[in-house]
Amino acid sequence: MWLGPEEVLLAGALWVTERANPFFLLQRRRGHGKGGGLTGLLVGTLDVVLDSSARVAPYRILHQTQDSQVYWAVACGSSRKEITKHWEWLENNLLQTLSIFDNEEDITTFVKGKIHGIIAEENKNEQPQSEEDPGKFKEAELKMRKQFGMPEVEKLVNYYSCSYWKGRVPRQGWLYLTVNHLCFYSFLLGKEVTLVIQWVDVTQLEKNATLLFPECIKVSTRDNELYFSMFLNINETFKLMEQLANIAMRQLLDNESFLQDKSLPKPRKPLKNISALKRDLDARAKNECYRATFRLPKDECLDGHTDCTLWTPFNKMHIPGQMFVSNNYICFASKAEEACHLIIPLREVTIVEKADSSNVLPSPLSISTKSKMTFLFANLKDRDFLVQRISDFLQRTPSKKPCSSDREWKWNLAEPGCEEVPELPSSSPLAVSPTSALSNRPVSFSAGEVPTASQGLLKLFRRNSEELLGPKGAKEKMKEESWNIHFFEYGRGMCMYRTAKTRELVQKGIPENLRGELWLLFSGAWNEMVTHPGYYADLVEKSMGKYNLATEEIERDLHRSMPEHPAFQNELGIAALRRVLTAYAFRNPTIGYCQAMNIVTSVLLLYCNEEEAFWLLVALCERMLPDYYNTRVVGALVDQGIFEELTREYLPQLSEKMQDLGVISTISLSWFLTLFLSVMPFESAVVIVDCFFYEGIKFILQVSLAILDANVEKLLQCCDEGEAMTILGRYLDNVVNRQSVSPPIPHLHALLTSGDDPPLEIDIFELIKTSYEKFSNLKADDIEQMRFKQRLKVIQSLEDTAKKSVVRAVSSDIGFSIEELEELYVVFKAKYLMSCYWGNNRAAAARRDQSLPYLEQYRIDMEQFKELFISLTPWSCGTHTPVLAGRLFRLLDENRDSLINFKEFVTGMSGMYHGDLTEKLKVLYKLHLPPALNPEEAESALEATSYFTEDVTTEETQEDKGRRNENGPEKGNFVINRPHSSLASLVL
């Protein structure tokens, strides 16, 4: 354990030094261990007689400097393992740092401060969570607000002891991570360091180790690179920083994140050293991982998980893994990757029972489903508690009535008056498939609409019967038989055991008759569809006859969606595509409609009915390819950055060439957005889609790498982007699927193939096999980590582009320089963001509409403008400032929506800073006329003006009239245009 540094005068008495370096000693107590000799025997006897062993640990670490006779005890341990862990931490984190100091006193002061920080953090983490005293965490939060001037609405998530590197000198202090800021404070040797960084300004986060810095966290903004090191638990800190920065990027991307993070839960009781926000963010991270692993709906929340084993009947083994329980699902993931995944929806569960324990099968739990499948879990800890939790969730599941016996918990789903679940033949333990379940439930629409039948369009436009009877048809039948055997052994439907065997079958191509069913299962769309009956039909009905920008774009692209396919050469296919795309645009106005959605949706409709295609599109846009289909295609740009990074790693000889040509940015968008459907023959690309729905974006990335790898030599010889694109286009155009039973469809890239020699054909299944052989070591978790890193870079790059666009749009009419306008834009945007997460209401977040031009996206209200006016304008002084700011705001608000954009803001600022005296007087004059005046002021000014004018005119003498006539009409109007007292005082 770490010790508060205590002075030790004699380092050698009764101790043996085992390790040493210029700053620390690791010592063992004489008499502990072997080889102590007579002295060791005496010391050991003395410790036993005096019972001092409880107070003297057998190992300790001392800090010492070369010229000092004083030693400081900084750690002790009861075992060699414990003390070695502390020693290694000191060597890895402090040695290089201490060598930088020139003064030995500074070294000792730094070491003592660091050890005290570690002890404080350990004590913070070890406090019981149930303690009601606010304790140190509350104190830290109050200190954070005082030191950095944060309001009460800014919540502290966690704080850590660490060092900030200012040049080559480390500053020991405390790092505070709040919802919206990263803050650091240090006061060492009379020098104070204070840092405040908004998460929305962070452009890069890295955890690395260099020669100069020990293992550290690098935080980059547009202007600075900051290094923090010597954390007690650097991994925990880095993960939390990643999560907070990611939330900030989501806020820049859409308004919903502001509203979501406003609703972070508040603790019912103040907890000592425990942040309620930290617990909530940890839970959120686990939920996201859980949903991504098992492709579950976005609102599913993980309740808990536990180690267990699962009996797998297909290989007669107990597979170790983890069981996950949530509101609506029980899931299992094996420890060995791809050994087995299992998803059991609670709506399918009929019986849950505890079986008798034995030495072979300790704490077993049996779960049965409607499809007569039984899953046997064992080695469960706290089985009774687990069963109770499942009981609670089952009671909340529709059509579940629990019943119990003395020894076991059971739920029988057959309610009185309802038909029992039909028995399946004993030779076929197959579950009801999605396709069969929907075959008798066609989607209903209003009168006058031509609905798509309850099957995919491909079945309505029959293929050539000769193909079905020939060798290709026989191959297709063999595939179907392979899947039927698989269903028999592993189950069918959502509760199917998913193993490496399942993936092998997917790689060989899913049979056309099963494609829609398996797409729904692997993507998780089936879960959302069965839990939202009638949702799609309602959307279609609500969206009929309504027009907006999205519907106009959809109409324009309908006839461009696979026009070569006969299914979309008639009104049946076109109408189905229109309904699905329009329904989704109304479901998710944030996305609405994006180009490439029409191509993907048209392929979904070939194998699924409309409702199924709609839910597959939901899964695609909202879970599997997040942020792909919006106005800025952020998700595709993020994965493009990942693709570039993977190219540097796996194809280093090609990476630099591709960067010079600028090809990756071009190809990745067209490949990723349409899942290769727009760049590859349809019958080949649909096999890519098969694997994508099973593997996710991981497969798209590895196939893309395989395509580049196959063309390395040709690409290295390219001279420009056009030549490289032609090579890749020809390659993709000649990727063929010789097993397809569909007639070939003319492909758009056929024009790229030229020359006398026939092109070399590439078999799609060979390409897929190569991609797995060479690039299958890509991990889903690693890709998500890379996505975070790239998301920071992409969104900040888009924000920089927006800033430049706005500045260019206003620079021609404003007196400020480009640099000044950019700085003003940063201040203006920061004020808007502050109102979003510090405002008392949610109206600020709702103001930003990303469909508007960049200039209109950030707008501020009067209160925000007043704050900027006070801090920036040369006219802010005295008691007139709030009135003046309010009037200027109303004057700049030309459209009267009580909000001003950046152009209106800098227009007012420019008049005050760069206008000549006449222009400034004109502005002052306008501030005393409508529309600058509020209604009360306008009415009062009108009455005062008319009264003043009337009074002066009636008292005008004959002499005044003569003088006015001599001066002329312009000079004679001085009475009416005379300013009132407040304007006069401002001018003076």
PDB file of C-alpha atoms in Angstrom, residues 294-541:
ATOM      1  CA  PHE A 294     -26.398  -8.433 -30.107  1.00  0.00           C
ATOM      2  CA  ARG A 295     -28.001  -5.930 -32.568  1.00  0.00           C
ATOM      3  CA  LEU A 296     -30.766  -4.941 -30.152  1.00  0.00           C
ATOM      4  CA  PRO A 297     -33.127  -1.927 -30.336  1.00  0.00           C
ATOM      5  CA  LYS A 298     -31.784   1.469 -29.311  1.00  0.00           C
ATOM      6  CA  ASP A 299     -33.904   1.681 -26.161  1.00  0.00           C
ATOM      7  CA  GLU A 300     -32.789  -1.658 -24.688  1.00  0.00           C
ATOM      8  CA  CYS A 301     -30.953  -1.252 -21.365  1.00  0.00           C
ATOM      9  CA  LEU A 302     -28.659  -3.864 -19.835  1.00  0.00           C
ATOM     10  CA  ASP A 303     -29.717  -4.877 -16.330  1.00  0.00           C
ATOM     11  CA  GLY A 304     -26.701  -7.049 -15.507  1.00  0.00           C
ATOM     12  CA  HIS A 305     -24.427  -9.873 -16.597  1.00  0.00           C
ATOM     13  CA  THR A 306     -22.822 -12.902 -14.997  1.00  0.00           C
ATOM     14  CA  ASP A 307     -20.391 -15.677 -15.860  1.00  0.00           C
ATOM     15  CA  CYS A 308     -21.944 -19.035 -16.736  1.00  0.00           C
ATOM     16  CA  THR A 309     -21.761 -21.985 -19.104  1.00  0.00           C
ATOM     17  CA  LEU A 310     -24.184 -22.896 -21.901  1.00  0.00           C
ATOM     18  CA  TRP A 311     -24.926 -26.452 -23.025  1.00  0.00           C
ATOM     19  CA  THR A 312     -24.662 -26.545 -26.823  1.00  0.00           C
ATOM     20  CA  PRO A 313     -26.479 -29.594 -28.206  1.00  0.00           C
ATOM     21  CA  PHE A 314     -24.841 -29.358 -31.638  1.00  0.00           C
ATOM     22  CA  ASN A 315     -21.423 -30.328 -30.199  1.00  0.00           C
ATOM     23  CA  LYS A 316     -22.482 -31.743 -26.796  1.00  0.00           C
ATOM     24  CA  MET A 317     -20.337 -29.298 -24.776  1.00  0.00           C
ATOM     25  CA  HIS A 318     -20.628 -26.782 -21.953  1.00  0.00           C
ATOM     26  CA  ILE A 319     -19.264 -23.519 -23.395  1.00  0.00           C
ATOM     27  CA  PRO A 320     -18.031 -20.888 -20.878  1.00  0.00           C
ATOM     28  CA  GLY A 321     -19.206 -17.346 -21.425  1.00  0.00           C
ATOM     29  CA  GLN A 322     -21.410 -14.599 -20.034  1.00  0.00           C
ATOM     30  CA  MET A 323     -25.160 -14.256 -19.732  1.00  0.00           C
ATOM     31  CA  PHE A 324     -26.621 -10.767 -20.228  1.00  0.00           C
ATOM     32  CA  VAL A 325     -30.096  -9.881 -18.961  1.00  0.00           C
ATOM     33  CA  SER A 326     -32.077  -6.796 -19.991  1.00  0.00           C
ATOM     34  CA  ASN A 327     -35.707  -5.712 -19.971  1.00  0.00           C
ATOM     35  CA  ASN A 328     -36.680  -7.766 -23.006  1.00  0.00           C
ATOM     36  CA  TYR A 329     -33.810 -10.148 -23.800  1.00  0.00           C
ATOM     37  CA  ILE A 330     -31.537 -12.830 -22.385  1.00  0.00           C
ATOM     38  CA  CYS A 331     -28.290 -13.042 -24.355  1.00  0.00           C
ATOM     39  CA  PHE A 332     -25.172 -15.183 -24.194  1.00  0.00           C
ATOM     40  CA  ALA A 333     -21.686 -14.607 -25.600  1.00  0.00           C
ATOM     41  CA  SER A 334     -18.972 -17.226 -25.356  1.00  0.00           C
ATOM     42  CA  LYS A 335     -15.520 -16.282 -24.127  1.00  0.00           C
ATOM     43  CA  ALA A 336     -13.945 -17.858 -27.186  1.00  0.00           C
ATOM     44  CA  GLU A 337     -14.718 -15.508 -30.060  1.00  0.00           C
ATOM     45  CA  GLU A 338     -17.355 -16.814 -32.478  1.00  0.00           C
ATOM     46  CA  ALA A 339     -17.816 -20.049 -30.513  1.00  0.00           C
ATOM     47  CA  CYS A 340     -21.449 -19.175 -29.841  1.00  0.00           C
ATOM     48  CA  HIS A 341     -23.797 -16.197 -29.593  1.00  0.00           C
ATOM     49  CA  LEU A 342     -27.385 -16.540 -28.454  1.00  0.00           C
ATOM     50  CA  ILE A 343     -30.327 -14.095 -28.282  1.00  0.00           C
ATOM     51  CA  ILE A 344     -33.516 -15.120 -26.467  1.00  0.00           C
ATOM     52  CA  PRO A 345     -36.329 -12.531 -26.569  1.00  0.00           C
ATOM     53  CA  LEU A 346     -38.463 -12.759 -23.427  1.00  0.00           C
ATOM     54  CA  ARG A 347     -41.554 -12.623 -25.636  1.00  0.00           C
ATOM     55  CA  GLU A 348     -40.540 -16.087 -26.854  1.00  0.00           C
ATOM     56  CA  VAL A 349     -39.968 -17.587 -23.382  1.00  0.00           C
ATOM     57  CA  THR A 350     -42.519 -20.046 -22.033  1.00  0.00           C
ATOM     58  CA  ILE A 351     -40.792 -21.652 -19.029  1.00  0.00           C
ATOM     59  CA  VAL A 352     -37.873 -20.719 -16.796  1.00  0.00           C
ATOM     60  CA  GLU A 353     -36.996 -23.272 -14.153  1.00  0.00           C
ATOM     61  CA  LYS A 354     -34.212 -24.082 -11.720  1.00  0.00           C
ATOM     62  CA  ALA A 355     -33.001 -27.648 -12.001  1.00  0.00           C
ATOM     63  CA  ASP A 356     -31.292 -29.708  -9.314  1.00  0.00           C
ATOM     64  CA  SER A 357     -27.607 -28.953  -8.816  1.00  0.00           C
ATOM     65  CA  SER A 358     -24.927 -31.616  -9.093  1.00  0.00           C
ATOM     66  CA  ASN A 359     -21.177 -31.824  -9.228  1.00  0.00           C
ATOM     67  CA  VAL A 360     -21.327 -32.140 -12.987  1.00  0.00           C
ATOM     68  CA  LEU A 361     -23.942 -29.410 -13.441  1.00  0.00           C
ATOM     69  CA  PRO A 362     -23.817 -26.837 -10.607  1.00  0.00           C
ATOM     70  CA  SER A 363     -26.634 -24.240 -10.332  1.00  0.00           C
ATOM     71  CA  PRO A 364     -28.394 -25.072 -13.624  1.00  0.00           C
ATOM     72  CA  LEU A 365     -31.125 -22.900 -15.158  1.00  0.00           C
ATOM     73  CA  SER A 366     -33.388 -24.090 -17.982  1.00  0.00           C
ATOM     74  CA  ILE A 367     -35.188 -21.718 -20.369  1.00  0.00           C
ATOM     75  CA  SER A 368     -37.785 -22.991 -22.868  1.00  0.00           C
ATOM     76  CA  THR A 369     -39.285 -21.078 -25.783  1.00  0.00           C
ATOM     77  CA  LYS A 370     -42.391 -21.215 -27.936  1.00  0.00           C
ATOM     78  CA  SER A 371     -40.483 -23.012 -30.666  1.00  0.00           C
ATOM     79  CA  LYS A 372     -39.862 -25.941 -28.277  1.00  0.00           C
ATOM     80  CA  MET A 373     -36.182 -25.118 -27.890  1.00  0.00           C
ATOM     81  CA  THR A 374     -34.622 -25.502 -24.448  1.00  0.00           C
ATOM     82  CA  PHE A 375     -31.456 -23.706 -23.338  1.00  0.00           C
ATOM     83  CA  LEU A 376     -29.506 -25.004 -20.361  1.00  0.00           C
ATOM     84  CA  PHE A 377     -27.245 -22.622 -18.431  1.00  0.00           C
ATOM     85  CA  ALA A 378     -25.063 -23.670 -15.490  1.00  0.00           C
ATOM     86  CA  ASN A 379     -22.386 -22.420 -13.075  1.00  0.00           C
ATOM     87  CA  LEU A 380     -24.527 -19.374 -12.318  1.00  0.00           C
ATOM     88  CA  LYS A 381     -23.660 -17.216  -9.341  1.00  0.00           C
ATOM     89  CA  ASP A 382     -26.624 -15.875  -7.340  1.00  0.00           C
ATOM     90  CA  ARG A 383     -29.011 -18.007  -9.345  1.00  0.00           C
ATOM     91  CA  ASP A 384     -31.979 -17.142  -7.118  1.00  0.00           C
ATOM     92  CA  PHE A 385     -31.462 -13.420  -7.618  1.00  0.00           C
ATOM     93  CA  LEU A 386     -31.074 -13.927 -11.366  1.00  0.00           C
ATOM     94  CA  VAL A 387     -34.314 -15.901 -11.585  1.00  0.00           C
ATOM     95  CA  GLN A 388     -36.119 -13.206  -9.628  1.00  0.00           C
ATOM     96  CA  ARG A 389     -34.893 -10.529 -12.041  1.00  0.00           C
ATOM     97  CA  ILE A 390     -36.011 -12.568 -15.046  1.00  0.00           C
ATOM     98  CA  SER A 391     -39.343 -13.077 -13.271  1.00  0.00           C
ATOM     99  CA  ASP A 392     -39.785  -9.326 -12.904  1.00  0.00           C
ATOM    100  CA  PHE A 393     -39.056  -8.705 -16.565  1.00  0.00           C
ATOM    101  CA  LEU A 394     -41.341 -11.508 -17.701  1.00  0.00           C
ATOM    102  CA  GLN A 395     -44.202 -10.059 -15.702  1.00  0.00           C
ATOM    103  CA  ARG A 396     -43.839  -6.809 -17.623  1.00  0.00           C
ATOM    104  CA  THR A 397     -43.734  -8.623 -20.958  1.00  0.00           C
ATOM    105  CA  PRO A 398     -47.130  -8.672 -22.717  1.00  0.00           C
ATOM    106  CA  SER A 399     -49.128 -11.936 -22.486  1.00  0.00           C
ATOM    107  CA  LYS A 400     -47.038 -13.351 -19.660  1.00  0.00           C
ATOM    108  CA  LYS A 401     -48.689 -14.656 -16.481  1.00  0.00           C
ATOM    109  CA  PRO A 402     -46.238 -16.047 -13.932  1.00  0.00           C
ATOM    110  CA  CYS A 403     -46.945 -19.025 -11.805  1.00  0.00           C
ATOM    111  CA  SER A 404     -44.637 -20.706  -9.306  1.00  0.00           C
ATOM    112  CA  SER A 405     -44.254 -23.963  -7.463  1.00  0.00           C
ATOM    113  CA  ASP A 406     -42.480 -24.737  -4.228  1.00  0.00           C
ATOM    114  CA  ARG A 407     -39.190 -25.667  -5.855  1.00  0.00           C
ATOM    115  CA  GLU A 408     -39.051 -23.903  -9.184  1.00  0.00           C
ATOM    116  CA  TRP A 409     -40.120 -20.770 -11.002  1.00  0.00           C
ATOM    117  CA  LYS A 410     -42.222 -21.287 -14.123  1.00  0.00           C
ATOM    118  CA  TRP A 411     -44.043 -19.072 -16.577  1.00  0.00           C
ATOM    119  CA  ASN A 412     -46.687 -20.667 -18.733  1.00  0.00           C
ATOM    120  CA  LEU A 413     -47.581 -18.446 -21.662  1.00  0.00           C
ATOM    121  CA  ALA A 414     -50.798 -20.254 -22.572  1.00  0.00           C
ATOM    122  CA  GLU A 415     -53.492 -18.012 -21.134  1.00  0.00           C
ATOM    123  CA  PRO A 416     -57.039 -19.213 -20.469  1.00  0.00           C
ATOM    124  CA  GLY A 417     -59.117 -18.911 -23.584  1.00  0.00           C
ATOM    125  CA  CYS A 418     -56.113 -18.823 -25.884  1.00  0.00           C
ATOM    126  CA  GLU A 419     -54.823 -21.556 -28.099  1.00  0.00           C
ATOM    127  CA  GLU A 420     -51.644 -23.181 -26.934  1.00  0.00           C
ATOM    128  CA  VAL A 421     -48.482 -22.901 -28.952  1.00  0.00           C
ATOM    129  CA  PRO A 422     -48.676 -25.640 -31.579  1.00  0.00           C
ATOM    130  CA  GLU A 423     -46.368 -28.588 -31.271  1.00  0.00           C
ATOM    131  CA  LEU A 424     -43.808 -28.990 -34.015  1.00  0.00           C
ATOM    132  CA  PRO A 425     -42.861 -32.436 -35.311  1.00  0.00           C
ATOM    133  CA  SER A 426     -40.226 -34.057 -33.136  1.00  0.00           C
ATOM    134  CA  SER A 427     -37.962 -34.436 -36.111  1.00  0.00           C
ATOM    135  CA  SER A 428     -37.974 -30.692 -36.824  1.00  0.00           C
ATOM    136  CA  PRO A 429     -37.292 -28.403 -33.865  1.00  0.00           C
ATOM    137  CA  LEU A 430     -37.522 -25.331 -36.046  1.00  0.00           C
ATOM    138  CA  ALA A 431     -38.795 -21.966 -34.908  1.00  0.00           C
ATOM    139  CA  VAL A 432     -41.311 -19.940 -36.850  1.00  0.00           C
ATOM    140  CA  SER A 433     -39.359 -17.844 -39.348  1.00  0.00           C
ATOM    141  CA  PRO A 434     -39.943 -14.143 -39.955  1.00  0.00           C
ATOM    142  CA  THR A 435     -41.081 -14.744 -43.510  1.00  0.00           C
ATOM    143  CA  SER A 436     -43.613 -17.381 -42.593  1.00  0.00           C
ATOM    144  CA  ALA A 437     -44.857 -15.339 -39.676  1.00  0.00           C
ATOM    145  CA  LEU A 438     -45.654 -12.423 -41.969  1.00  0.00           C
ATOM    146  CA  SER A 439     -46.900 -14.361 -44.950  1.00  0.00           C
ATOM    147  CA  ASN A 440     -50.498 -14.095 -43.798  1.00  0.00           C
ATOM    148  CA  ARG A 441     -50.174 -10.513 -42.574  1.00  0.00           C
ATOM    149  CA  PRO A 442     -49.923  -8.209 -45.583  1.00  0.00           C
ATOM    150  CA  VAL A 443     -49.350  -4.516 -45.030  1.00  0.00           C
ATOM    151  CA  SER A 444     -52.608  -2.573 -45.294  1.00  0.00           C
ATOM    152  CA  PHE A 445     -52.922   0.839 -46.889  1.00  0.00           C
ATOM    153  CA  SER A 446     -55.592   3.376 -47.640  1.00  0.00           C
ATOM    154  CA  ALA A 447     -57.893   2.943 -50.578  1.00  0.00           C
ATOM    155  CA  GLY A 448     -56.463   4.019 -53.904  1.00  0.00           C
ATOM    156  CA  GLU A 449     -52.935   2.802 -53.135  1.00  0.00           C
ATOM    157  CA  VAL A 450     -51.510  -0.287 -54.798  1.00  0.00           C
ATOM    158  CA  PRO A 451     -49.833  -2.284 -52.004  1.00  0.00           C
ATOM    159  CA  THR A 452     -46.867  -4.535 -52.442  1.00  0.00           C
ATOM    160  CA  ALA A 453     -47.712  -8.180 -51.771  1.00  0.00           C
ATOM    161  CA  SER A 454     -46.450  -9.830 -48.620  1.00  0.00           C
ATOM    162  CA  GLN A 455     -43.267 -11.001 -50.305  1.00  0.00           C
ATOM    163  CA  GLY A 456     -40.247  -9.532 -52.047  1.00  0.00           C
ATOM    164  CA  LEU A 457     -40.506  -8.054 -55.533  1.00  0.00           C
ATOM    165  CA  LEU A 458     -38.086 -10.658 -56.821  1.00  0.00           C
ATOM    166  CA  LYS A 459     -40.713 -13.353 -56.299  1.00  0.00           C
ATOM    167  CA  LEU A 460     -43.268 -11.350 -58.271  1.00  0.00           C
ATOM    168  CA  PHE A 461     -40.955 -11.129 -61.269  1.00  0.00           C
ATOM    169  CA  ARG A 462     -40.074 -14.763 -61.816  1.00  0.00           C
ATOM    170  CA  ARG A 463     -36.682 -15.715 -63.117  1.00  0.00           C
ATOM    171  CA  ASN A 464     -35.935 -17.780 -66.159  1.00  0.00           C
ATOM    172  CA  SER A 465     -37.143 -21.317 -65.421  1.00  0.00           C
ATOM    173  CA  GLU A 466     -34.182 -22.773 -67.312  1.00  0.00           C
ATOM    174  CA  GLU A 467     -31.815 -21.306 -64.740  1.00  0.00           C
ATOM    175  CA  LEU A 468     -33.838 -22.890 -61.918  1.00  0.00           C
ATOM    176  CA  LEU A 469     -33.591 -26.318 -63.554  1.00  0.00           C
ATOM    177  CA  GLY A 470     -29.959 -26.097 -64.641  1.00  0.00           C
ATOM    178  CA  PRO A 471     -26.686 -26.458 -62.711  1.00  0.00           C
ATOM    179  CA  LYS A 472     -27.167 -23.096 -61.016  1.00  0.00           C
ATOM    180  CA  GLY A 473     -30.585 -24.132 -59.781  1.00  0.00           C
ATOM    181  CA  ALA A 474     -29.114 -27.352 -58.386  1.00  0.00           C
ATOM    182  CA  LYS A 475     -26.428 -25.338 -56.614  1.00  0.00           C
ATOM    183  CA  GLU A 476     -29.124 -23.079 -55.132  1.00  0.00           C
ATOM    184  CA  LYS A 477     -31.051 -26.124 -53.889  1.00  0.00           C
ATOM    185  CA  MET A 478     -27.891 -27.455 -52.240  1.00  0.00           C
ATOM    186  CA  LYS A 479     -27.456 -24.138 -50.425  1.00  0.00           C
ATOM    187  CA  GLU A 480     -31.028 -24.259 -49.204  1.00  0.00           C
ATOM    188  CA  GLU A 481     -30.539 -27.818 -47.989  1.00  0.00           C
ATOM    189  CA  SER A 482     -27.351 -26.791 -46.141  1.00  0.00           C
ATOM    190  CA  TRP A 483     -29.291 -24.080 -44.343  1.00  0.00           C
ATOM    191  CA  ASN A 484     -32.133 -26.480 -43.520  1.00  0.00           C
ATOM    192  CA  ILE A 485     -29.625 -28.848 -41.941  1.00  0.00           C
ATOM    193  CA  HIS A 486     -28.157 -25.912 -40.049  1.00  0.00           C
ATOM    194  CA  PHE A 487     -31.609 -24.895 -38.811  1.00  0.00           C
ATOM    195  CA  PHE A 488     -32.243 -28.442 -37.632  1.00  0.00           C
ATOM    196  CA  GLU A 489     -29.007 -28.536 -35.623  1.00  0.00           C
ATOM    197  CA  TYR A 490     -28.758 -24.935 -34.423  1.00  0.00           C
ATOM    198  CA  GLY A 491     -32.393 -23.794 -34.394  1.00  0.00           C
ATOM    199  CA  ARG A 492     -34.229 -21.333 -36.573  1.00  0.00           C
ATOM    200  CA  GLY A 493     -35.422 -17.820 -35.899  1.00  0.00           C
ATOM    201  CA  MET A 494     -34.182 -15.295 -33.369  1.00  0.00           C
ATOM    202  CA  CYS A 495     -33.160 -17.977 -30.842  1.00  0.00           C
ATOM    203  CA  MET A 496     -30.769 -19.690 -33.266  1.00  0.00           C
ATOM    204  CA  TYR A 497     -27.283 -20.585 -32.007  1.00  0.00           C
ATOM    205  CA  ARG A 498     -24.921 -18.334 -33.988  1.00  0.00           C
ATOM    206  CA  THR A 499     -21.494 -19.908 -34.460  1.00  0.00           C
ATOM    207  CA  ALA A 500     -18.555 -19.972 -36.811  1.00  0.00           C
ATOM    208  CA  LYS A 501     -20.553 -22.472 -38.874  1.00  0.00           C
ATOM    209  CA  THR A 502     -23.245 -19.838 -39.382  1.00  0.00           C
ATOM    210  CA  ARG A 503     -20.686 -17.380 -40.675  1.00  0.00           C
ATOM    211  CA  GLU A 504     -19.254 -19.972 -43.078  1.00  0.00           C
ATOM    212  CA  LEU A 505     -22.690 -20.503 -44.601  1.00  0.00           C
ATOM    213  CA  VAL A 506     -23.217 -16.748 -44.958  1.00  0.00           C
ATOM    214  CA  GLN A 507     -19.868 -16.398 -46.757  1.00  0.00           C
ATOM    215  CA  LYS A 508     -21.031 -18.939 -49.340  1.00  0.00           C
ATOM    216  CA  GLY A 509     -24.040 -16.773 -50.151  1.00  0.00           C
ATOM    217  CA  ILE A 510     -27.531 -16.919 -48.657  1.00  0.00           C
ATOM    218  CA  PRO A 511     -30.136 -18.645 -50.877  1.00  0.00           C
ATOM    219  CA  GLU A 512     -32.591 -16.195 -52.419  1.00  0.00           C
ATOM    220  CA  ASN A 513     -35.586 -17.800 -50.710  1.00  0.00           C
ATOM    221  CA  LEU A 514     -33.988 -17.275 -47.277  1.00  0.00           C
ATOM    222  CA  ARG A 515     -32.254 -13.955 -47.867  1.00  0.00           C
ATOM    223  CA  GLY A 516     -34.992 -11.673 -46.516  1.00  0.00           C
ATOM    224  CA  GLU A 517     -35.573 -13.843 -43.441  1.00  0.00           C
ATOM    225  CA  LEU A 518     -31.907 -14.018 -42.481  1.00  0.00           C
ATOM    226  CA  TRP A 519     -31.273 -10.331 -43.158  1.00  0.00           C
ATOM    227  CA  LEU A 520     -34.039  -9.525 -40.673  1.00  0.00           C
ATOM    228  CA  LEU A 521     -32.600 -11.868 -38.045  1.00  0.00           C
ATOM    229  CA  PHE A 522     -28.924 -10.939 -38.336  1.00  0.00           C
ATOM    230  CA  SER A 523     -29.578  -7.184 -38.418  1.00  0.00           C
ATOM    231  CA  GLY A 524     -31.958  -7.265 -35.455  1.00  0.00           C
ATOM    232  CA  ALA A 525     -34.703  -5.613 -37.545  1.00  0.00           C
ATOM    233  CA  TRP A 526     -37.012  -8.541 -36.771  1.00  0.00           C
ATOM    234  CA  ASN A 527     -37.048  -7.594 -33.067  1.00  0.00           C
ATOM    235  CA  GLU A 528     -38.168  -4.059 -33.764  1.00  0.00           C
ATOM    236  CA  MET A 529     -40.764  -5.107 -36.305  1.00  0.00           C
ATOM    237  CA  VAL A 530     -42.561  -7.619 -34.100  1.00  0.00           C
ATOM    238  CA  THR A 531     -42.595  -5.221 -31.144  1.00  0.00           C
ATOM    239  CA  HIS A 532     -44.098  -2.391 -33.228  1.00  0.00           C
ATOM    240  CA  PRO A 533     -47.047  -3.959 -35.050  1.00  0.00           C
ATOM    241  CA  GLY A 534     -48.891  -1.538 -37.328  1.00  0.00           C
ATOM    242  CA  TYR A 535     -46.241   1.163 -36.940  1.00  0.00           C
ATOM    243  CA  TYR A 536     -45.217   1.164 -40.602  1.00  0.00           C
ATOM    244  CA  ALA A 537     -48.788   1.200 -41.901  1.00  0.00           C
ATOM    245  CA  ASP A 538     -49.579   4.164 -39.631  1.00  0.00           C
ATOM    246  CA  LEU A 539     -46.546   6.051 -40.926  1.00  0.00           C
ATOM    247  CA  VAL A 540     -47.570   5.422 -44.517  1.00  0.00           C
ATOM    248  CA  GLU A 541     -51.065   6.670 -43.830  1.00  0.00           C
TER     249      GLU A 541
END
